[in-house]
Coordinates of C-alpha atoms and ligand atoms in Angstrom, one line a residue:
X1426 CA 3.0 -21.1 1.7
X1427 CA 5.9 -23.1 4.6
X1428 CA 6.2 -26.1 1.8
X1429 CA 9.1 -26.0 0.4
X1430 CA 9.7 -25.1 -3.5
X1431 CA 12.9 -25.7 -5.5
X1432 CA 13.6 -23.2 -8.3
X1433 CA 14.4 -25.4 -10.8
X1434 CA 15.6 -29.2 -11.2
X1435 CA 19.3 -29.1 -13.1
X1436 CA 19.6 -30.7 -16.5
X1437 CA 21.4 -33.4 -14.8
X1438 CA 20.9 -33.8 -10.9
X1439 CA 24.0 -34.1 -8.9
X1440 CA 24.3 -36.2 -6.3
X1441 CA 22.3 -35.1 -3.0
X1442 CA 23.5 -33.2 -0.8
X1443 CA 22.8 -33.7 2.6
X1444 CA 19.4 -32.0 4.0
X1445 CA 20.8 -28.9 5.8
X1446 CA 18.4 -30.0 8.5
X1447 CA 20.1 -28.8 11.9
X1448 CA 19.0 -29.0 15.6
X1449 CA 20.2 -25.9 17.5
X1450 CA 20.3 -24.5 21.0
X1451 CA 19.6 -21.1 22.3
X1452 CA 23.1 -19.5 23.3
X1453 CA 21.6 -16.0 24.5
X1454 CA 18.6 -13.9 23.8
X1455 CA 18.5 -10.4 24.2
X1456 CA 16.4 -7.1 23.1
X1457 CA 18.1 -5.0 20.7
X1458 CA 15.3 -2.4 20.2
X1459 CA 12.0 -2.5 22.5
X1460 CA 10.5 -5.0 19.8
X1461 CA 13.1 -6.8 18.4
X1462 CA 15.0 -9.7 20.0
X1463 CA 18.3 -11.2 19.2
X1464 CA 18.4 -15.1 19.5
X1465 CA 22.1 -16.6 19.5
X1466 CA 21.9 -19.9 18.3
X1467 CA 24.5 -22.5 18.5
X1468 CA 25.2 -26.4 18.9
X1469 CA 27.5 -29.0 17.4
X1470 CA 24.8 -28.8 14.3
X1471 CA 27.0 -26.0 12.8
X1472 CA 30.1 -27.1 12.8
X1473 CA 31.3 -26.5 9.4
X1474 CA 28.6 -24.2 8.6
X1475 CA 28.9 -21.7 5.9
X1476 CA 26.6 -19.0 4.3
X1477 CA 26.9 -17.7 1.1
X1478 CA 25.7 -13.7 0.1
X1479 CA 23.2 -11.9 2.0
X1480 CA 19.5 -12.4 2.9
X1481 CA 19.7 -16.1 3.7
X1482 CA 16.8 -17.5 4.5
X1483 CA 15.9 -20.7 6.9
X1484 CA 12.5 -22.3 8.4
X1485 CA 12.5 -22.6 11.9
X1486 CA 10.8 -25.3 13.7
X1487 CA 9.7 -25.0 17.4
X1488 CA 8.6 -27.1 20.0
X1489 CA 4.7 -27.7 20.5
X1490 CA 3.4 -26.6 24.1
X1491 CA 4.8 -29.6 26.4
X1492 CA 7.7 -30.5 24.1
X1493 CA 10.9 -29.8 25.1
X1494 CA 12.8 -30.5 21.8
X1495 CA 10.8 -30.1 18.3
X1496 CA 10.0 -33.6 16.8
X1497 CA 11.9 -33.5 13.6
X1498 CA 11.5 -36.8 10.8
X1499 CA 15.2 -37.9 10.6
X1500 CA 16.4 -36.7 7.0
X1501 CA 16.5 -39.9 4.8
X1502 CA 19.8 -41.3 3.1
X1503 CA 18.9 -40.0 -0.2
X1504 CA 18.7 -36.1 0.6
X1505 CA 15.4 -35.7 -1.1
X1506 CA 13.6 -32.8 0.3
X1507 CA 10.3 -33.5 -0.8
X1508 CA 10.0 -36.9 1.0
X1509 CA 11.2 -35.2 3.9
X1510 CA 8.6 -32.7 4.2
X1511 CA 6.1 -35.2 3.3
X1512 CA 7.0 -37.0 6.4
X1513 CA 7.1 -33.8 8.3
X1514 CA 3.9 -33.0 7.2
X1515 CA 2.4 -36.5 8.0
X1516 CA 3.3 -35.7 12.2
X1517 CA 0.1 -35.5 13.9
X1518 CA -0.9 -31.9 14.3
X1519 CA -0.7 -32.2 17.7
X1520 CA 3.2 -33.2 17.9
X1521 CA 4.3 -31.7 14.6
X1522 CA 6.4 -28.5 15.0
X1523 CA 5.3 -24.6 14.5
X1524 CA 7.4 -23.9 11.3
X1525 CA 7.8 -20.3 10.3
X1526 CA 10.6 -18.4 8.2
X1527 CA 13.4 -16.4 9.6
X1528 CA 16.4 -14.7 8.7
X1529 CA 19.9 -15.1 9.4
X1530 CA 20.9 -11.8 10.7
X1531 CA 24.8 -13.1 11.5
X1532 CA 27.0 -16.0 11.6
X1533 CA 29.8 -16.3 13.8
X1534 CA 32.2 -19.0 12.8
X1535 CA 34.8 -18.4 15.6
X1536 CA 32.0 -18.9 18.1
X1537 CA 30.3 -21.6 15.9
X1538 CA 26.7 -19.1 16.7
X1539 CA 24.1 -17.3 14.4
X1540 CA 22.0 -14.9 15.2
X1541 CA 18.4 -14.6 14.2
X1542 CA 16.5 -10.9 15.2
X1543 CA 12.7 -11.7 16.2
X1544 CA 10.3 -8.7 15.4
X1545 CA 7.8 -9.3 18.5
X1546 CA 4.7 -8.4 16.9
X1547 CA 1.3 -8.6 18.3
X1548 CA 0.6 -7.3 22.0
X1549 CA -1.8 -4.8 23.1
X1550 CA -4.2 -3.1 20.6
X1551 CA -2.7 -5.2 17.8
X1552 CA -5.4 -7.1 15.9
X1553 CA -3.0 -9.7 14.1
X1554 CA -2.3 -10.8 17.4
X1555 CA 1.0 -12.8 18.1
X1556 CA 1.9 -16.5 16.7
X1557 CA 4.2 -19.3 18.3
X1558 CA 7.6 -18.3 16.5
X1559 CA 6.6 -14.6 18.4
X1560 CA 5.7 -16.2 21.9
X1561 CA 9.0 -18.8 21.7
X1562 CA 11.1 -15.8 20.7
X1563 CA 9.9 -13.3 23.7
X1564 CA 10.8 -16.2 26.6
X1565 CA 13.3 -18.6 24.7
X1566 CA 16.4 -19.7 27.4
X1567 CA 19.9 -20.5 27.1
X1568 CA 19.7 -24.2 26.0
X1569 CA 15.8 -24.1 24.5
X1570 CA 15.9 -26.2 21.3
X1571 CA 14.9 -25.2 17.7
X1572 CA 15.2 -26.8 14.5
X1573 CA 16.1 -25.2 11.4
X1574 CA 16.2 -25.9 7.8
X1575 CA 18.1 -24.5 5.4
X1576 CA 19.8 -21.9 3.8
X1577 CA 19.7 -23.6 1.1
X1578 CA 21.0 -22.1 -2.5
X1579 CA 18.1 -24.5 -3.9
X1580 CA 15.3 -22.3 -2.5
X1581 CA 16.7 -19.1 -2.8
X1582 CA 17.1 -16.2 -5.9
X1583 CA 20.4 -14.8 -5.2
X1584 CA 20.3 -11.1 -4.1
X1585 CA 23.2 -8.9 -5.9
X1586 CA 22.2 -5.5 -4.5
X1587 CA 25.1 -4.0 -6.5
X1588 CA 23.8 -4.9 -9.8
X1589 CA 22.1 -1.9 -10.7
X1590 CA 23.0 1.7 -11.2
X1591 CA 21.7 2.5 -7.8
X1592 CA 19.5 0.6 -5.2
X1593 CA 16.2 0.5 -3.9
X1594 CA 15.2 -1.0 -0.6
X1595 CA 11.8 -1.5 1.4
X1596 CA 11.5 -3.1 4.7
X1597 CA 8.9 -3.7 7.3
X1598 CA 10.0 -4.5 10.8
X1599 CA 10.1 -8.1 10.5
X1600 CA 12.3 -7.8 7.1
X1601 CA 14.6 -5.1 8.7
X1602 CA 17.2 -8.3 9.8
X1603 CA 17.2 -9.4 5.9
X1604 CA 17.5 -5.9 4.6
X1605 CA 20.6 -5.2 7.0
X1606 CA 22.2 -7.8 5.3
X1607 CA 21.5 -6.8 1.9
X1608 CA 22.8 -3.1 3.1
X1609 CA 26.1 -4.7 4.5
X1610 CA 26.5 -6.3 1.1
X1611 CA 26.1 -3.1 -1.1
X1612 CA 29.4 -2.4 -3.3
X1613 CA 31.5 0.4 -2.2
X1614 CA 29.8 4.0 -2.9
X1615 CA 26.5 2.0 -4.3
X1616 CA 24.2 4.7 -4.0
X1617 CA 21.3 3.5 -2.2
X1618 CA 18.0 4.4 -1.0
X1619 CA 16.3 2.0 2.0
X1620 CA 12.4 2.5 3.2
X1621 CA 12.3 1.6 6.3
X1622 CA 9.3 0.9 7.8
X1623 CA 8.6 0.3 11.5
X1624 CA 6.9 1.3 14.5
X1625 CA 8.1 4.2 15.4
X1626 CA 11.7 5.9 15.8
X1627 CA 12.9 3.5 18.6
X1628 CA 12.9 0.5 15.8
X1629 CA 15.0 2.0 13.9
X1630 CA 18.3 0.3 13.5
X1631 CA 21.8 1.3 12.4
X1632 CA 22.7 0.0 8.9
X1633 CA 26.7 -0.2 8.2
X1634 CA 27.6 -0.4 4.5
X1635 CA 30.1 0.6 2.3
X1636 CA 27.1 1.9 0.1
X1637 CA 25.9 5.6 -0.3
X1638 CA 22.9 4.9 1.6
X1639 CA 20.2 7.2 2.2
X1640 CA 17.5 5.5 5.2
X1641 CA 13.6 7.1 4.7
X1642 CA 12.2 5.7 7.8
X1643 CA 8.3 5.4 7.5
X1644 CA 6.0 5.1 10.9
X1645 CA 3.1 3.2 11.9
X1646 CA 0.1 3.0 9.3
X1647 CA 2.2 5.4 6.8
X1648 CA 1.4 4.3 3.3
X1649 CA 4.6 3.2 1.7
X1650 CA 3.5 3.2 -2.0
X1651 CA 2.0 6.5 -1.5
X1652 CA 5.6 7.5 0.3
X1653 CA 7.4 5.9 -2.5
X1654 CA 5.2 7.7 -5.1
X1655 CA 5.7 11.0 -4.1
X1656 CA 9.3 10.7 -4.1
X1657 CA 12.0 11.7 -7.2
X1658 CA 14.1 8.8 -7.7
X1659 CA 17.4 9.2 -9.1
X1660 CA 18.2 8.6 -12.5
X1661 CA 19.6 5.4 -14.1
X1662 CA 18.5 1.3 -13.6
X1663 CA 17.5 0.4 -10.4
X1664 CA 18.4 -3.1 -8.4
X1665 CA 15.1 -3.5 -6.4
X1666 CA 14.6 -5.7 -2.7
X1667 CA 11.7 -5.7 -1.6
X1668 CA 10.2 -7.5 1.7
X1669 CA 7.0 -7.0 4.5
X1670 CA 3.5 -7.4 4.3
X1671 CA 2.3 -9.0 1.6
X1672 CA 0.3 -6.3 -0.1
X1673 CA 2.4 -3.5 0.8
X1674 CA 5.0 -5.4 -1.3
X1675 CA 2.7 -6.1 -4.0
X1676 CA 1.7 -2.3 -3.8
X1677 CA 5.3 -1.3 -4.3
X1678 CA 6.4 -3.4 -6.9
X1679 CA 3.0 -2.5 -9.2
X1680 CA 3.7 0.9 -8.6
X1681 CA 7.3 0.5 -9.7
X1682 CA 7.1 -1.5 -12.6
X1683 CA 3.6 0.1 -14.1
X1684 CA 4.3 3.5 -13.3
X1685 CA 8.1 4.2 -12.4
X1686 CA 8.9 2.1 -15.4
X1687 CA 11.5 0.0 -13.6
X1688 CA 12.5 -3.6 -15.4
X1689 CA 10.2 -6.5 -13.5
X1690 CA 13.2 -8.7 -13.4
X1691 CA 15.4 -6.5 -11.5
X1692 CA 12.8 -6.1 -8.4
X1693 CA 13.6 -9.1 -6.1
X1694 CA 9.7 -8.9 -3.9
X1695 CA 9.2 -11.2 -0.8
X1696 CA 5.6 -11.3 0.9
X1697 CA 6.6 -12.2 4.9
X1698 CA 3.6 -12.1 6.3
X1699 CA -0.4 -11.3 5.7
X1700 CA -2.5 -9.6 7.7
X1701 CA -4.6 -12.1 9.6
X1702 CA -3.0 -15.1 8.5
X1703 CA -1.0 -16.8 10.1
X1704 CA 2.0 -19.1 8.3
X1705 CA 0.0 -22.0 8.4
X1706 CA -3.1 -20.7 6.5
X1707 CA -3.4 -21.5 3.2
X1708 CA -2.5 -19.6 -0.1
X1709 CA -4.7 -16.6 -1.0
X1710 CA -5.5 -16.1 -5.0
X1711 CA -3.4 -13.4 -4.8
X1712 CA -0.5 -15.2 -2.8
X1713 CA -0.9 -18.1 -6.1
X1714 CA -1.1 -15.2 -8.8
X1715 CA 2.1 -13.8 -7.2
X1716 CA 3.9 -17.5 -7.1
X1717 CA 2.7 -18.0 -10.9
X1718 CA 4.5 -14.8 -11.5
X1719 CA 7.8 -15.7 -10.2
X1720 CA 8.2 -19.0 -11.7
X1721 CA 7.3 -17.4 -15.0
X1722 CA 10.0 -14.5 -14.8
X1723 CA 12.2 -17.5 -13.7
Ligands
FAD2824 C1 11.7 -15.3 3.7 C2 11.1 -15.0 4.9 C3 12.2 -14.1 6.1 C4 12.0 -13.4 7.0 N1 12.7 -13.4 8.2 C5 12.4 -12.7 9.5 C6 13.2 -12.5 10.3 O1 14.5 -12.7 10.4 N2 12.8 -12.1 11.2 C7 11.5 -11.8 11.7 O2 10.9 -11.1 12.6 N3 10.1 -12.3 10.9 C8 10.8 -12.6 9.5 N4 9.8 -13.3 8.5 C9 8.4 -12.9 9.0 C10 7.9 -14.3 9.8 O3 7.9 -15.4 9.5 C11 6.3 -14.0 10.1 O4 6.2 -12.7 10.9 C12 5.9 -14.9 11.1 O5 4.3 -14.8 10.5 C13 5.9 -14.7 12.7 O6 5.4 -16.1 13.2 P1 4.3 -16.0 14.6 O7 4.1 -17.6 14.5 O8 4.7 -15.2 15.1 O9 2.9 -15.4 13.8 P2 1.9 -16.5 12.9 O10 1.8 -17.5 14.0 O11 2.5 -16.7 11.5 O12 0.7 -15.0 12.5 C14 0.1 -14.7 13.6 C15 -0.7 -13.7 13.4 O13 0.2 -12.4 13.7 C16 0.6 -11.9 12.4 N5 1.7 -11.4 11.9 C17 2.5 -12.4 11.5 N6 3.6 -12.0 11.6 C18 3.8 -10.5 11.8 C19 4.3 -9.2 11.7 N7 6.0 -9.0 11.2 N8 3.9 -7.8 12.1 C20 2.4 -7.4 12.5 N9 1.8 -9.2 12.6 C21 2.1 -9.9 12.1 C22 -0.3 -12.6 11.4 O14 -1.5 -11.9 10.9 C23 -1.4 -13.4 12.3 O15 -2.7 -12.8 12.2 C24 10.3 -13.6 7.5 C25 9.5 -14.7 6.6 C26 10.2 -14.7 5.4 C27 8.8 -15.1 4.2

């Protein structure tokens, strides 16, 4: 699951780009809702940093306990990401940094910072528990170090939320940072419906947009697919963006393609986490089937 996988090799590979690997420091860490922490990261490695479009995904590297900085192999001169990843994987487990996927919530070029929003999963009564990324975000202080790989166009499927007659979005709490960037990229007047699946009303955030957005909040254990199934959908060809717990995203995608006739090529979907499994755990049979479908879709 965590291994970077380039989408395709260009026919004539251009000169390798430097690896988008950076060591960043916490500038600020604040709660924006009871269960969402916004961590602002900065540092000289962000000099000249640019982003392209919404839904910019990164891998973050967190120090192991007892370390003050994540141990990151130096990128080789050839910019070869697979070679770098092999060096990372070869680090002894006790020192290899935890690697988790996150989304750039914002980039402030003037301040030289990026924001990452961490949903604080786990806690009392949550059978899934919390993991190293969430633990880190709960207590990160100014000056703390974290590694960041990406964003990189090589590993991303471009998101174009205005490419349909209307737009259907689904995000659970940990995908809300990405959804906010997608919503912010809606063309003026674009009709959009966003199903926002969060623990409770305190986690609903304002979603500024130029689009004509309807937000449908869903709370707790509500079945997202049942809600969508019961909803009439606007006429026309939708662009669909789905992100959140893997089985919920799968069920929504199946429903939209198989029961509502949505073109599967118009559905951008990503499983962000899996129940009872960490991001270090191996892919399940369903994860592999999904990866094959994604490759087949091109
Ligand atoms: C492309 C991409 C972008 C992402 N962007 C963001 C982002 O911007 N902000 C963000 O908060 N998350 C984001 N995520 C989700 C995040 O990577 C996962 O939630 C990750 O598992 C958190 O790592 P952890 O170390 O806290 O937990 P892990 O060690 O991975 O898991 C520990 C336990 O927690 C459970 N768990 C993991 N995530 C959740 C969750 N969200 N809700 C409930 N239980 C959970 C697992 O099932 C497991 O039992 C993104 C994921 C992907 C794939």
